[in-house]
Short mmCIF file of C-alpha atoms and ligand atoms in Angstrom, two decimals:
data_model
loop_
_atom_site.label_atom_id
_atom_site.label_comp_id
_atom_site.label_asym_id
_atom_site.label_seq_id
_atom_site.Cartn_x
_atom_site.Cartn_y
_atom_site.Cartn_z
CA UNK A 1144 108.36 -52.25 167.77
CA UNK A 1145 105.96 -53.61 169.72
CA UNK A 1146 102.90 -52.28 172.15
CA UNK A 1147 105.25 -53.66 175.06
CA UNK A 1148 107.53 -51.24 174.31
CA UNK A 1149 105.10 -47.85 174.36
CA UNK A 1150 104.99 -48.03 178.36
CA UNK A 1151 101.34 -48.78 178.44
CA UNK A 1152 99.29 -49.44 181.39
CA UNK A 1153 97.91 -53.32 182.03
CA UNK A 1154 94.13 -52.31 181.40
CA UNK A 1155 94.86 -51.15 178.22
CA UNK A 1156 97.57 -53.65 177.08
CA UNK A 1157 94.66 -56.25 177.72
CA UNK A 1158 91.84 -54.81 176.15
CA UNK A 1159 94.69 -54.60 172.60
CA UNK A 1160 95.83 -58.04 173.52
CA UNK A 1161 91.57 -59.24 173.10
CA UNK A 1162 91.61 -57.00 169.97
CA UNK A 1163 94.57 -58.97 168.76
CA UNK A 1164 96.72 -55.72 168.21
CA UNK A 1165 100.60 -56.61 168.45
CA UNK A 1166 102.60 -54.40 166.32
CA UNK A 1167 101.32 -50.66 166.61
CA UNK A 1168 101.10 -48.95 163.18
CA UNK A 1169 103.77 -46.27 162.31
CA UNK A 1170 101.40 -43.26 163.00
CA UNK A 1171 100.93 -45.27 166.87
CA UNK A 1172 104.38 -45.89 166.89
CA UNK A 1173 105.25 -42.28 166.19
CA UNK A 1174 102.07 -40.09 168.06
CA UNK A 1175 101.83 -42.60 171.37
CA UNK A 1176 104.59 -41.51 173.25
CA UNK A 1177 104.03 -37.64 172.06
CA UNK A 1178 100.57 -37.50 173.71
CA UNK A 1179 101.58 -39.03 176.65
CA UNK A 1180 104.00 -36.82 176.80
CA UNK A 1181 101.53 -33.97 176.86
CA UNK A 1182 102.92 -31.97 173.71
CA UNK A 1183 100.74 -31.11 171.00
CA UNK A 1184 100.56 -33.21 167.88
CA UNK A 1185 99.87 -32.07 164.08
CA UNK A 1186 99.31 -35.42 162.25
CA UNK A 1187 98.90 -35.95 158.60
CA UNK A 1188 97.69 -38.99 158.42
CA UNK A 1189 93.83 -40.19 157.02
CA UNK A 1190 91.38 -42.97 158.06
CA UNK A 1191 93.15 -46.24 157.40
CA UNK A 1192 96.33 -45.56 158.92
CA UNK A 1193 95.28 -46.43 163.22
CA UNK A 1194 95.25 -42.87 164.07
CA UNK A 1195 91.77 -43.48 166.05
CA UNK A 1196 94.37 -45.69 168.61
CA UNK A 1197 96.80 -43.27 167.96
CA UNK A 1198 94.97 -40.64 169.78
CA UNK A 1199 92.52 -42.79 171.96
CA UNK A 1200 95.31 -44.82 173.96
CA UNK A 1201 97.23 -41.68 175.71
CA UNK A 1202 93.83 -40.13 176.46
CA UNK A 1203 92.87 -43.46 178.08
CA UNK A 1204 96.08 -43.73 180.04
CA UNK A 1205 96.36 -39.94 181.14
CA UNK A 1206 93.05 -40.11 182.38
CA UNK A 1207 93.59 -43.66 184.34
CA UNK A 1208 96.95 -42.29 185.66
CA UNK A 1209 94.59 -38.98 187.14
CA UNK A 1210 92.53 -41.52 188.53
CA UNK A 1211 89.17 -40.27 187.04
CA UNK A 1212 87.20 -43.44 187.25
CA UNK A 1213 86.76 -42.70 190.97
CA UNK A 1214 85.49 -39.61 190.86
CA UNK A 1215 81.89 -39.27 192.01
CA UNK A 1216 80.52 -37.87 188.62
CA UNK A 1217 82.61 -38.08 185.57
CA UNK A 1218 83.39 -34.49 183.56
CA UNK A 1219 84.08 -34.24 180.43
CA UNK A 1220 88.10 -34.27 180.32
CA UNK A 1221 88.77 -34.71 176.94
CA UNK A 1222 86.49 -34.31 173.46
CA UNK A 1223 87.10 -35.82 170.50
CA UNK A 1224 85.47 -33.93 167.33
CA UNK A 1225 85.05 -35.39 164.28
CA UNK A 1226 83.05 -34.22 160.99
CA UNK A 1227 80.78 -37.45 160.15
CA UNK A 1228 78.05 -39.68 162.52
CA UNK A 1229 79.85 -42.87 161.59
CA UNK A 1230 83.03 -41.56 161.81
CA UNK A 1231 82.18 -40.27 165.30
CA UNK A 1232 80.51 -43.83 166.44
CA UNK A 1233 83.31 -45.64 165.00
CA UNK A 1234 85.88 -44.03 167.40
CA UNK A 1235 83.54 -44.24 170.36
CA UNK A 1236 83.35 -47.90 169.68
CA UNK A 1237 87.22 -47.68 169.70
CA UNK A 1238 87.08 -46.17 173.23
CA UNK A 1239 84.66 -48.59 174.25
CA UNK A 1240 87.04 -51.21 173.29
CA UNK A 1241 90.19 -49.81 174.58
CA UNK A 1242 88.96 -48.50 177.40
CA UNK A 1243 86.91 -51.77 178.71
CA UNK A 1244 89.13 -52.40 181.48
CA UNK A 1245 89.52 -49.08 182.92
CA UNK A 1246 86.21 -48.14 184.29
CA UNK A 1247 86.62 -44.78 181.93
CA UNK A 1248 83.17 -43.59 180.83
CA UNK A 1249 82.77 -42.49 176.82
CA UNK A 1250 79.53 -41.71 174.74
CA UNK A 1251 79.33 -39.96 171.50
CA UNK A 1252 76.81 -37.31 170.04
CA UNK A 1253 75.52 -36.61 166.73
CA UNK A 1254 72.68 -34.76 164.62
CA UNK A 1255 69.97 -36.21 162.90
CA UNK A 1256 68.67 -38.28 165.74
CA UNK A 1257 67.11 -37.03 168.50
CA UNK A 1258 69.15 -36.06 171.70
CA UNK A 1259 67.33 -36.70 174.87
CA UNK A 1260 68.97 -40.64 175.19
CA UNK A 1261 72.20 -38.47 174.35
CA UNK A 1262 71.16 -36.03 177.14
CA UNK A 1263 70.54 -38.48 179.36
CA UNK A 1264 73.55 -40.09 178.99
CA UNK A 1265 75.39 -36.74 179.65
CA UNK A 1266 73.94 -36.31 182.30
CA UNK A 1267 75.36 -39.31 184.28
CA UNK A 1268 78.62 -38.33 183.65
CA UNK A 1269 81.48 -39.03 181.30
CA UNK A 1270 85.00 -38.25 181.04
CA UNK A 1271 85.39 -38.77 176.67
CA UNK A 1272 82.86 -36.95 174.59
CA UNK A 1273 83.57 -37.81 170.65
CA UNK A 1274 81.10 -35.71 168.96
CA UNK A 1275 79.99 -34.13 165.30
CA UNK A 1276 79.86 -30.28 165.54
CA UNK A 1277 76.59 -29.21 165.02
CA UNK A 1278 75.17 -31.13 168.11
CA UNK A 1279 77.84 -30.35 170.15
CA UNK A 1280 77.56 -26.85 170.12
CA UNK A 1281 73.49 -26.84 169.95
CA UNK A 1282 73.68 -29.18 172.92
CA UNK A 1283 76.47 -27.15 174.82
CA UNK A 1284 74.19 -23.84 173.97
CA UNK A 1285 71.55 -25.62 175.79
CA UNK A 1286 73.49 -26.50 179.26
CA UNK A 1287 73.41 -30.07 178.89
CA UNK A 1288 77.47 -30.21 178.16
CA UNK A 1289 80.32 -28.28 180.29
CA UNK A 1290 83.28 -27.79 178.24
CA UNK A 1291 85.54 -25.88 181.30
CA UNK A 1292 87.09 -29.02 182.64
CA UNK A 1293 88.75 -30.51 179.34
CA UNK A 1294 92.20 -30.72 179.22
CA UNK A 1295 92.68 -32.65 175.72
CA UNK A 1296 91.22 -31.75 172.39
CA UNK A 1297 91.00 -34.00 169.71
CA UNK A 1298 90.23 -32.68 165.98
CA UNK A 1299 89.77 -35.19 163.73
CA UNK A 1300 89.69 -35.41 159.75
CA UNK A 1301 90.18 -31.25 159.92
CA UNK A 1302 90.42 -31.13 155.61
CA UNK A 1303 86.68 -32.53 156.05
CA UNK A 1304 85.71 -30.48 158.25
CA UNK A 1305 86.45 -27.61 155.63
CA UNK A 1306 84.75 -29.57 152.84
CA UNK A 1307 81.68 -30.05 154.98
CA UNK A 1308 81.14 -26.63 155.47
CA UNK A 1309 81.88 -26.89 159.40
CA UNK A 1310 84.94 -24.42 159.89
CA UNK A 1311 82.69 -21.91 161.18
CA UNK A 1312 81.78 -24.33 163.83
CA UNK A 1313 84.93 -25.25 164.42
CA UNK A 1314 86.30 -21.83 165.36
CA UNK A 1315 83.36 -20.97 167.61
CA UNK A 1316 83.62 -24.40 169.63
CA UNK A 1317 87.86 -23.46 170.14
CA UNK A 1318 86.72 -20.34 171.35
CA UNK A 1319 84.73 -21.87 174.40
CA UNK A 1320 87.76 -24.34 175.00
CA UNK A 1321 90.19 -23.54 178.31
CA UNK A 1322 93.22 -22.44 176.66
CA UNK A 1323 95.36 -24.52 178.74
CA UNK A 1324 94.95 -27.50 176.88
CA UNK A 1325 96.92 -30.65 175.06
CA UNK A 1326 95.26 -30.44 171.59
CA UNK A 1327 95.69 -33.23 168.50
CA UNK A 1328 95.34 -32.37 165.35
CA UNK A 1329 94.43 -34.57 162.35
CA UNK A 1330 94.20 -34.03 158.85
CA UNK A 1331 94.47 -35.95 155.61
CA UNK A 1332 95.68 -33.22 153.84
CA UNK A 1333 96.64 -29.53 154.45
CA UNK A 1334 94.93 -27.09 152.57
CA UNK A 1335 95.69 -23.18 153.47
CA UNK A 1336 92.97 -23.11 155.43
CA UNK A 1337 93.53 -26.13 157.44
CA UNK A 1338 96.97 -24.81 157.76
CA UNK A 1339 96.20 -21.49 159.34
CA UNK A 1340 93.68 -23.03 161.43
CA UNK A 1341 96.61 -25.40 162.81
CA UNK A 1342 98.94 -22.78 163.68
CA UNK A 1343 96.03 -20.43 165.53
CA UNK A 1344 95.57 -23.46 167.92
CA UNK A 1345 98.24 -25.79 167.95
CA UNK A 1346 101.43 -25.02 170.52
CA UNK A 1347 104.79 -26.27 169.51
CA UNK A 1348 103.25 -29.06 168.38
CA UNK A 1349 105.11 -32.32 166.69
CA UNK A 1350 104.38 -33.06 163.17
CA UNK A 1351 103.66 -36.87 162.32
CA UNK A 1352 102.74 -37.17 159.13
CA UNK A 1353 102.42 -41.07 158.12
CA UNK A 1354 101.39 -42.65 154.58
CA UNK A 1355 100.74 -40.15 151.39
CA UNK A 1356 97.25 -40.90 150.09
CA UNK A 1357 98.82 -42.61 146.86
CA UNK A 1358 100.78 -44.79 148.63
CA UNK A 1359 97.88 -46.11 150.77
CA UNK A 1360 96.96 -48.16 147.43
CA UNK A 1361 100.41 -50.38 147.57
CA UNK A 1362 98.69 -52.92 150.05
CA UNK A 1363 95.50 -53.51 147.83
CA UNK A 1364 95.89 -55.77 144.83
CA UNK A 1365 94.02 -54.06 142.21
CA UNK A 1366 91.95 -55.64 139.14
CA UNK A 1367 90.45 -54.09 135.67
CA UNK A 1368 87.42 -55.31 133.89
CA UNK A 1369 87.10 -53.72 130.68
CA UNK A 1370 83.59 -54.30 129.43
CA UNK A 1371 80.88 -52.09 128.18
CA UNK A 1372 78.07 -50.30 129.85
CA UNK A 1373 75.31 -52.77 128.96
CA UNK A 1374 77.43 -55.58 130.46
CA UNK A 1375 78.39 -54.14 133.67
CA UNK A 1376 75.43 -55.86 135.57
CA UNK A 1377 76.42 -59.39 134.31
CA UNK A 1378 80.01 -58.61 134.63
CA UNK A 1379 78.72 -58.14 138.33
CA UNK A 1380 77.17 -61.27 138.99
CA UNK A 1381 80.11 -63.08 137.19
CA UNK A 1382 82.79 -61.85 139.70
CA UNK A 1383 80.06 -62.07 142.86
CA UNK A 1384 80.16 -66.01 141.61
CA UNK A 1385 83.70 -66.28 143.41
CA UNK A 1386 82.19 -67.05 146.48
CA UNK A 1387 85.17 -66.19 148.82
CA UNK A 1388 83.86 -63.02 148.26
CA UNK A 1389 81.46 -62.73 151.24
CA UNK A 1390 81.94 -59.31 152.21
CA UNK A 1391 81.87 -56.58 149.51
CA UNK A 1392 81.78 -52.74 149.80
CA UNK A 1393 80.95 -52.13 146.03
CA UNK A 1394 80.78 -48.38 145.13
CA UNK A 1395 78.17 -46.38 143.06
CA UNK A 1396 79.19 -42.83 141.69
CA UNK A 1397 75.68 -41.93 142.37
CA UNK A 1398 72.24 -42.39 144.77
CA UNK A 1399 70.23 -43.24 141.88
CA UNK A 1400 72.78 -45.76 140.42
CA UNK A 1401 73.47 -46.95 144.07
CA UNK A 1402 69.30 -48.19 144.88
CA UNK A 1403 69.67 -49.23 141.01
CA UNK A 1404 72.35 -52.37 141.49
CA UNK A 1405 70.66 -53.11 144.94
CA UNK A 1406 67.48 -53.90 143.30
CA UNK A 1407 69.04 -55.82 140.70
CA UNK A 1408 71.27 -58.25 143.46
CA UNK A 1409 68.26 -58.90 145.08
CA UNK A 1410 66.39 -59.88 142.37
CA UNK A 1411 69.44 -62.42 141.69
CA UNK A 1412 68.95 -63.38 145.90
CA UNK A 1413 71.88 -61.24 146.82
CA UNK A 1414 71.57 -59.77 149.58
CA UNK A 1415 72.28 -55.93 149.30
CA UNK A 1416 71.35 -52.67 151.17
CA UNK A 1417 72.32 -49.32 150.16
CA UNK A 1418 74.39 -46.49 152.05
CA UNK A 1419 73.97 -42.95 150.67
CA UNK A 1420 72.50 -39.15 151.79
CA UNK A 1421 69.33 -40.11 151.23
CA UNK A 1422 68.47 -42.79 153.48
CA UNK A 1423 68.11 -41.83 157.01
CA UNK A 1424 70.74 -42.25 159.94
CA UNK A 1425 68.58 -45.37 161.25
CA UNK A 1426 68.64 -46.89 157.92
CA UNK A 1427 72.86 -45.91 157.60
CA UNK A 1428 73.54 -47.48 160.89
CA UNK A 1429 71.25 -50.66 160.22
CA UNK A 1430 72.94 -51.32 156.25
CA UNK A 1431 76.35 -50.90 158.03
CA UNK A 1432 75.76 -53.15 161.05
CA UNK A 1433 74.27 -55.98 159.12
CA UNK A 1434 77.27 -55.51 156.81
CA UNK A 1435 79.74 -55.73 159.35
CA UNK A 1436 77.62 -58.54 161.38
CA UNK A 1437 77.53 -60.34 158.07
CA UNK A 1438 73.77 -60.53 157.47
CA UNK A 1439 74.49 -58.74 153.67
CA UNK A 1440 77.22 -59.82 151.22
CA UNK A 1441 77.11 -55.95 149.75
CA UNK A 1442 76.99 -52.69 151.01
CA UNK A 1443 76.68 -50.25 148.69
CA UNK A 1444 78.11 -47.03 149.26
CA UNK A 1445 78.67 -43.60 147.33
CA UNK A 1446 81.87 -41.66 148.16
CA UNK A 1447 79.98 -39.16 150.47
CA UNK A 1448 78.45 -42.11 152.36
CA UNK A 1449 81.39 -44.18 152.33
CA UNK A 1450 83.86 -41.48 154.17
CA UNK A 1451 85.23 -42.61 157.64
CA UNK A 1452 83.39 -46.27 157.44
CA UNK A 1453 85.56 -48.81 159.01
CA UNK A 1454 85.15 -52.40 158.52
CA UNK A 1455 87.93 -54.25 160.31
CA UNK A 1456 89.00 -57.14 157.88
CA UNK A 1457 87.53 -56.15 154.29
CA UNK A 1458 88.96 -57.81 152.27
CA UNK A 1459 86.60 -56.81 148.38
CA UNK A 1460 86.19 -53.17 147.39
CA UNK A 1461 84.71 -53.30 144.20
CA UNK A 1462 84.08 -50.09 141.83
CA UNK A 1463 81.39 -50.15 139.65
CA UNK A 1464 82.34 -47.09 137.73
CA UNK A 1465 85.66 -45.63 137.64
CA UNK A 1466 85.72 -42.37 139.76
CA UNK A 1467 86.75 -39.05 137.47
CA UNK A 1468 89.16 -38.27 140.04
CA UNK A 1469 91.70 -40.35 140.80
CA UNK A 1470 92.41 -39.57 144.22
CA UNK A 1471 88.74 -40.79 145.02
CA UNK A 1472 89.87 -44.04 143.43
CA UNK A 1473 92.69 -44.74 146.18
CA UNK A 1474 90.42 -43.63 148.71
CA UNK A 1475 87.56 -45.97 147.68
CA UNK A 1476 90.27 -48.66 147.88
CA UNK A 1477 91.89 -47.90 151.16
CA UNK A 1478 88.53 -49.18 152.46
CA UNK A 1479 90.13 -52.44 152.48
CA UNK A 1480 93.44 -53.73 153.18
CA UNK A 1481 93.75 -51.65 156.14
CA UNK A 1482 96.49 -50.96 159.15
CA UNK A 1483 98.48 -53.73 157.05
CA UNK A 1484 95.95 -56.16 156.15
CA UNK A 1485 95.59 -57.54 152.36
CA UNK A 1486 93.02 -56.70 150.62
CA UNK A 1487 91.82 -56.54 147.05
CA UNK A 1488 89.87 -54.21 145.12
CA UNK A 1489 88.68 -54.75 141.52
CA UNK A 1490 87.35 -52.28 138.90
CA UNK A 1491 84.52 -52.02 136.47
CA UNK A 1492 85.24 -50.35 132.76
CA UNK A 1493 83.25 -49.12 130.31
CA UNK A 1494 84.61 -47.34 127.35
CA UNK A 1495 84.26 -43.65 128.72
CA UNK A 1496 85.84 -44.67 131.84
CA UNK A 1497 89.08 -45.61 130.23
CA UNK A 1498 90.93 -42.31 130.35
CA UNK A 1499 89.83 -42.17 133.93
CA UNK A 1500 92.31 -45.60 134.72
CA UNK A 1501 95.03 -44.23 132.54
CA UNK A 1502 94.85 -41.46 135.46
CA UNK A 1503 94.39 -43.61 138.06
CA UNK A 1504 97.80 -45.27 137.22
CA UNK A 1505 99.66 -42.47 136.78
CA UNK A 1506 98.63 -41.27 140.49
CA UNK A 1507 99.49 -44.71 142.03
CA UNK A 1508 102.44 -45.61 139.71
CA UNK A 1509 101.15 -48.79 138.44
CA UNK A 1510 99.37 -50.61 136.01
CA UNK A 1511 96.33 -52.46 137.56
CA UNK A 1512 96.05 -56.04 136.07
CA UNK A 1513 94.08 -56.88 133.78
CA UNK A 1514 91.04 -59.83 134.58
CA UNK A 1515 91.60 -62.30 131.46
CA UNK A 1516 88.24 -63.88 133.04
CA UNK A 1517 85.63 -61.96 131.88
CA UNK A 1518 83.45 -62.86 129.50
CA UNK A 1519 81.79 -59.61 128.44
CA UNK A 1520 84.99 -57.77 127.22
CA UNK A 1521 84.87 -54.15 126.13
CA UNK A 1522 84.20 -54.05 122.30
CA UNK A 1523 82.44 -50.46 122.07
CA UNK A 1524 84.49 -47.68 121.60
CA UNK A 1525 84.85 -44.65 123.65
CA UNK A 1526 82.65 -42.46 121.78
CA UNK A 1527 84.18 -39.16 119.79
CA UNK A 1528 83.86 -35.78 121.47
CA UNK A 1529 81.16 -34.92 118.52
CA UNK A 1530 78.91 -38.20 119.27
CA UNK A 1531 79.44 -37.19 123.12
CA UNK A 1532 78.29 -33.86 122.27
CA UNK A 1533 75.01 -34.96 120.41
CA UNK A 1534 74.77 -38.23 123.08
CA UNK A 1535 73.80 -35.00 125.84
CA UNK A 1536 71.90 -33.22 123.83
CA UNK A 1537 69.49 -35.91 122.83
CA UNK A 1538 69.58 -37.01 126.65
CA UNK A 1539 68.72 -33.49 127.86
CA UNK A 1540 66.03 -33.45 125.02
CA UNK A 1541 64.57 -36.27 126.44
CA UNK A 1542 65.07 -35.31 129.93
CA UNK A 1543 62.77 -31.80 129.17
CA UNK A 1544 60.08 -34.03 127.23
CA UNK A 1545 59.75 -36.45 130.38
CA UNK A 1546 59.13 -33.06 132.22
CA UNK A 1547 56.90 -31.51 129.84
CA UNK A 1548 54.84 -34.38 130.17
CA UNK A 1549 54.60 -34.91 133.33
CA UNK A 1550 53.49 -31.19 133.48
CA UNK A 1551 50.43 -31.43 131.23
CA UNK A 1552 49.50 -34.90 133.48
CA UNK A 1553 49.73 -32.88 136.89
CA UNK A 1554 48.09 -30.17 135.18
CA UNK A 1555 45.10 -32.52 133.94
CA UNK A 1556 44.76 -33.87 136.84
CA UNK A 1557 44.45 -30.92 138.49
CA UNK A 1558 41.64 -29.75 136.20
CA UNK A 1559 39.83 -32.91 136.71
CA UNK A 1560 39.43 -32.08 140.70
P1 LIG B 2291 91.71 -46.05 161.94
O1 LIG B 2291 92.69 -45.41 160.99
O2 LIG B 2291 91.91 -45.56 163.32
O3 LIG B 2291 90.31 -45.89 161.45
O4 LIG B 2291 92.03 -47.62 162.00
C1 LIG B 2291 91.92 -48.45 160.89
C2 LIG B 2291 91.73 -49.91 161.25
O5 LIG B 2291 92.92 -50.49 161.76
C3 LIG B 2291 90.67 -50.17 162.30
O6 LIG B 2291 89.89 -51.25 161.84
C4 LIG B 2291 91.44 -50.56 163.54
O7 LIG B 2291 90.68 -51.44 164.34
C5 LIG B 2291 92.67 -51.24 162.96
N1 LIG B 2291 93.88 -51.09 163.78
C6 LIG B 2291 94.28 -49.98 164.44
N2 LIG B 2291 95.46 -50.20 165.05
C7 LIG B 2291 95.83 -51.46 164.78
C8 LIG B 2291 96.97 -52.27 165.13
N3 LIG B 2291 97.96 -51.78 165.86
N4 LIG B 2291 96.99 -53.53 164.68
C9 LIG B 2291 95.99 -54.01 163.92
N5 LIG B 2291 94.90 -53.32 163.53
C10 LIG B 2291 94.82 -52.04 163.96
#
């Protein structure tokens, strides 16, 4: 199939043709002609799959067909809510894209920065809000946003959502929707919750359910290092020497670890900047755009940090420690070879890590192959459950003595003034 064939108006046909869009993906395919159609949809489908288009396009086209552009000020006619800030500026930027020949106005809200350029924004009018909850309802509390006039209602990522503790917020914001609505409904996965929150809104709605999460991981080729922890930074630069690899979104299981490897690439002249909870949203948005504008070779993300971030053509996801869950693994690696595209993702070892890939294969049905390149091969052995046990405790002993002392130094030094 092709976009010809979904019955799409010229303005938006155009603005897909300059994005270079020809096939639409299956959840497009599949969700396009339901929303135009004005039913309700229940998609399963995550980030990665083209829902964002999915959803956008019919909004686009309803609202061109209702001729909203001429109206003297825009109202809000449909919202979009989604659970993260870059999730929610990612989509907008969709809109912006899709929507460039239409004269359809979009902005997007978020916490954490502060709202008077959102206000002002509102204020002019627009017809597609994407928002994160927390500022939608503290800015609808406060006047500045009219929810009466919206006759579609997009929520996206619901499953995260629930993990980010925003249910609550979820249910009060349906509660101040007009119940005659057309309302979407995304979500990777469907716990009970999710499920019951689905069927309390949605109305004879069509399920589309596109691409399992382990099956997102048969487009990525996948590569194993096995080395051992005191190599992994060398290991590192060794693979970063392949200099096709320009644009790498290398993973950190933690903050710490995360600032760690950025101080040690650009030490080596690599340049590096950090993504992770606790940098600030001007600092997030600054790594990611001189990621995606090229100025770094590496963004380095934790999982948290990393969720909903959309860079159109990675091609390198690299893991510098194997996740403990293996579904985190396939989504760390559906970061790149996305809506079709190839893309390859390789994988850092050490010893304790290797019961974590046997896992990892078993989820995606195959064997990841194994880099004969490497010079710093693992030799150490994964270390018995009784070494483990007596690794910890002399860590946490040292851990206490570190604090201890730093005690009797504040302590001192308190004395002394
Ligand atoms: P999404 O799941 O909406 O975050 O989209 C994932 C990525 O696929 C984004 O980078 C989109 O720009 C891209 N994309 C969406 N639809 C298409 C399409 N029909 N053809 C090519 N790329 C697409």
């Amino acid at each position: 199939m092709q976009f010809s064939d979904l019955n799409l108006i010229k303005p938006i046909s155009r603005a897909l043709q300059d994005k270079n869009y020809t096939k639409p993906t299956p959840i497009q395919e599949k969700a396009i002609p339901v929303a135009l159609s004005n039913k309700d949809i229940l998609g399963i489908a995550q980030t990665g799959t083209g829902k964002t288009a999915a959803f956008s396009i019919p909004i686009i086209q309803k609202l061109y067909k209702q001729r909203c552009a001429f109206d003297k000020v825009a109202q809000i006619k449909a919202l979009i809510v989604t659970p993260t800030r870059e999730l929610a500026i990612q989509i907008d930027e969709n809109i912006s894209a899709y929507a460039k020949y239409t004269r359809i106005k979009n902005t997007v809200i978020f916490g954490g920065v502060k709202q008077n350029p959102q206000v002002e924004i509102l204020k002019k009018g627009v017809h597609i809000l994407v928002a994160t909850p927390g500022r939608l309802l503290d800015l609808q509390n406060q006047g500045f946003i009219d929810l009466n006039q919206i006759n579609t209602f997009v929520l996206d990522e619901a499953d995260r959502m629930l993990d980010m503790g925003f249910i609550h917020d979820i249910r009060k914001l349906i509660k101040l929707l007009p119940t005659e609505k057309q309302t979407l409904f995304f979500s990777a996965t469907m716990p009970p919750k999710i499920a019951e929150l689905s069927a309390k809104i949605l109305r004879k709605p069509t399920k589309i359910e596109v691409t399992p999460t382990s099956t997102a991981a048969e487009t990525v080729q996948q590569y194993i290092y096995y080395t051992n922890k005191k190599s992994k930074n060398d290991l590192l630069l060794h693979i970063l020497d392949n200099k096709e690899m320009q644009q790498v979104l290398l993973f950190s299981r933690t903050k710490h670890g995360a600032d760690k490897i950025v101080k040690r690439l650009k030490s080596k002249k690599i340049a590096a900047l950090a993504i992770h909870g606790n940098k600030s949203q001007n600092q997030r948005q600054k790594a990611l755009g001189d990621f995606k504008a090229g100025k770094i070779r590496i963004l380095v993300a934790t999982d948290i940090a990393a969720r909903g971030i959309d860079i159109d053509k990675l091609k390198f996801v690299i893991n510098y420690d194997i996740p403990n869950e293996a579904e985190t693994y396939v989504h760390r690696i559906g970061r790149s070879g996305r809506a079709g595209e190839s893309g390859t993702a390789i994988s850092i070892a050490e010893p304790e890590e290797n019961a974590y890939v046997k896992d990892i294969e078993k989820l995606i049905k195959k064997r990841l192959i194994v880099e004969k390149d490497n010079p710093f091969p693992q030799t150490d052995k994964p270390m018995t459950a009784q070494e483990k046990k007596e690794f910890n405790k002399e860590k946490q002993r040292k851990k206490q003595e570190f604090f201890a002392n730093r005690k009797k130094k504040l302590l001192a030094k308190n004395r002394r003034k």
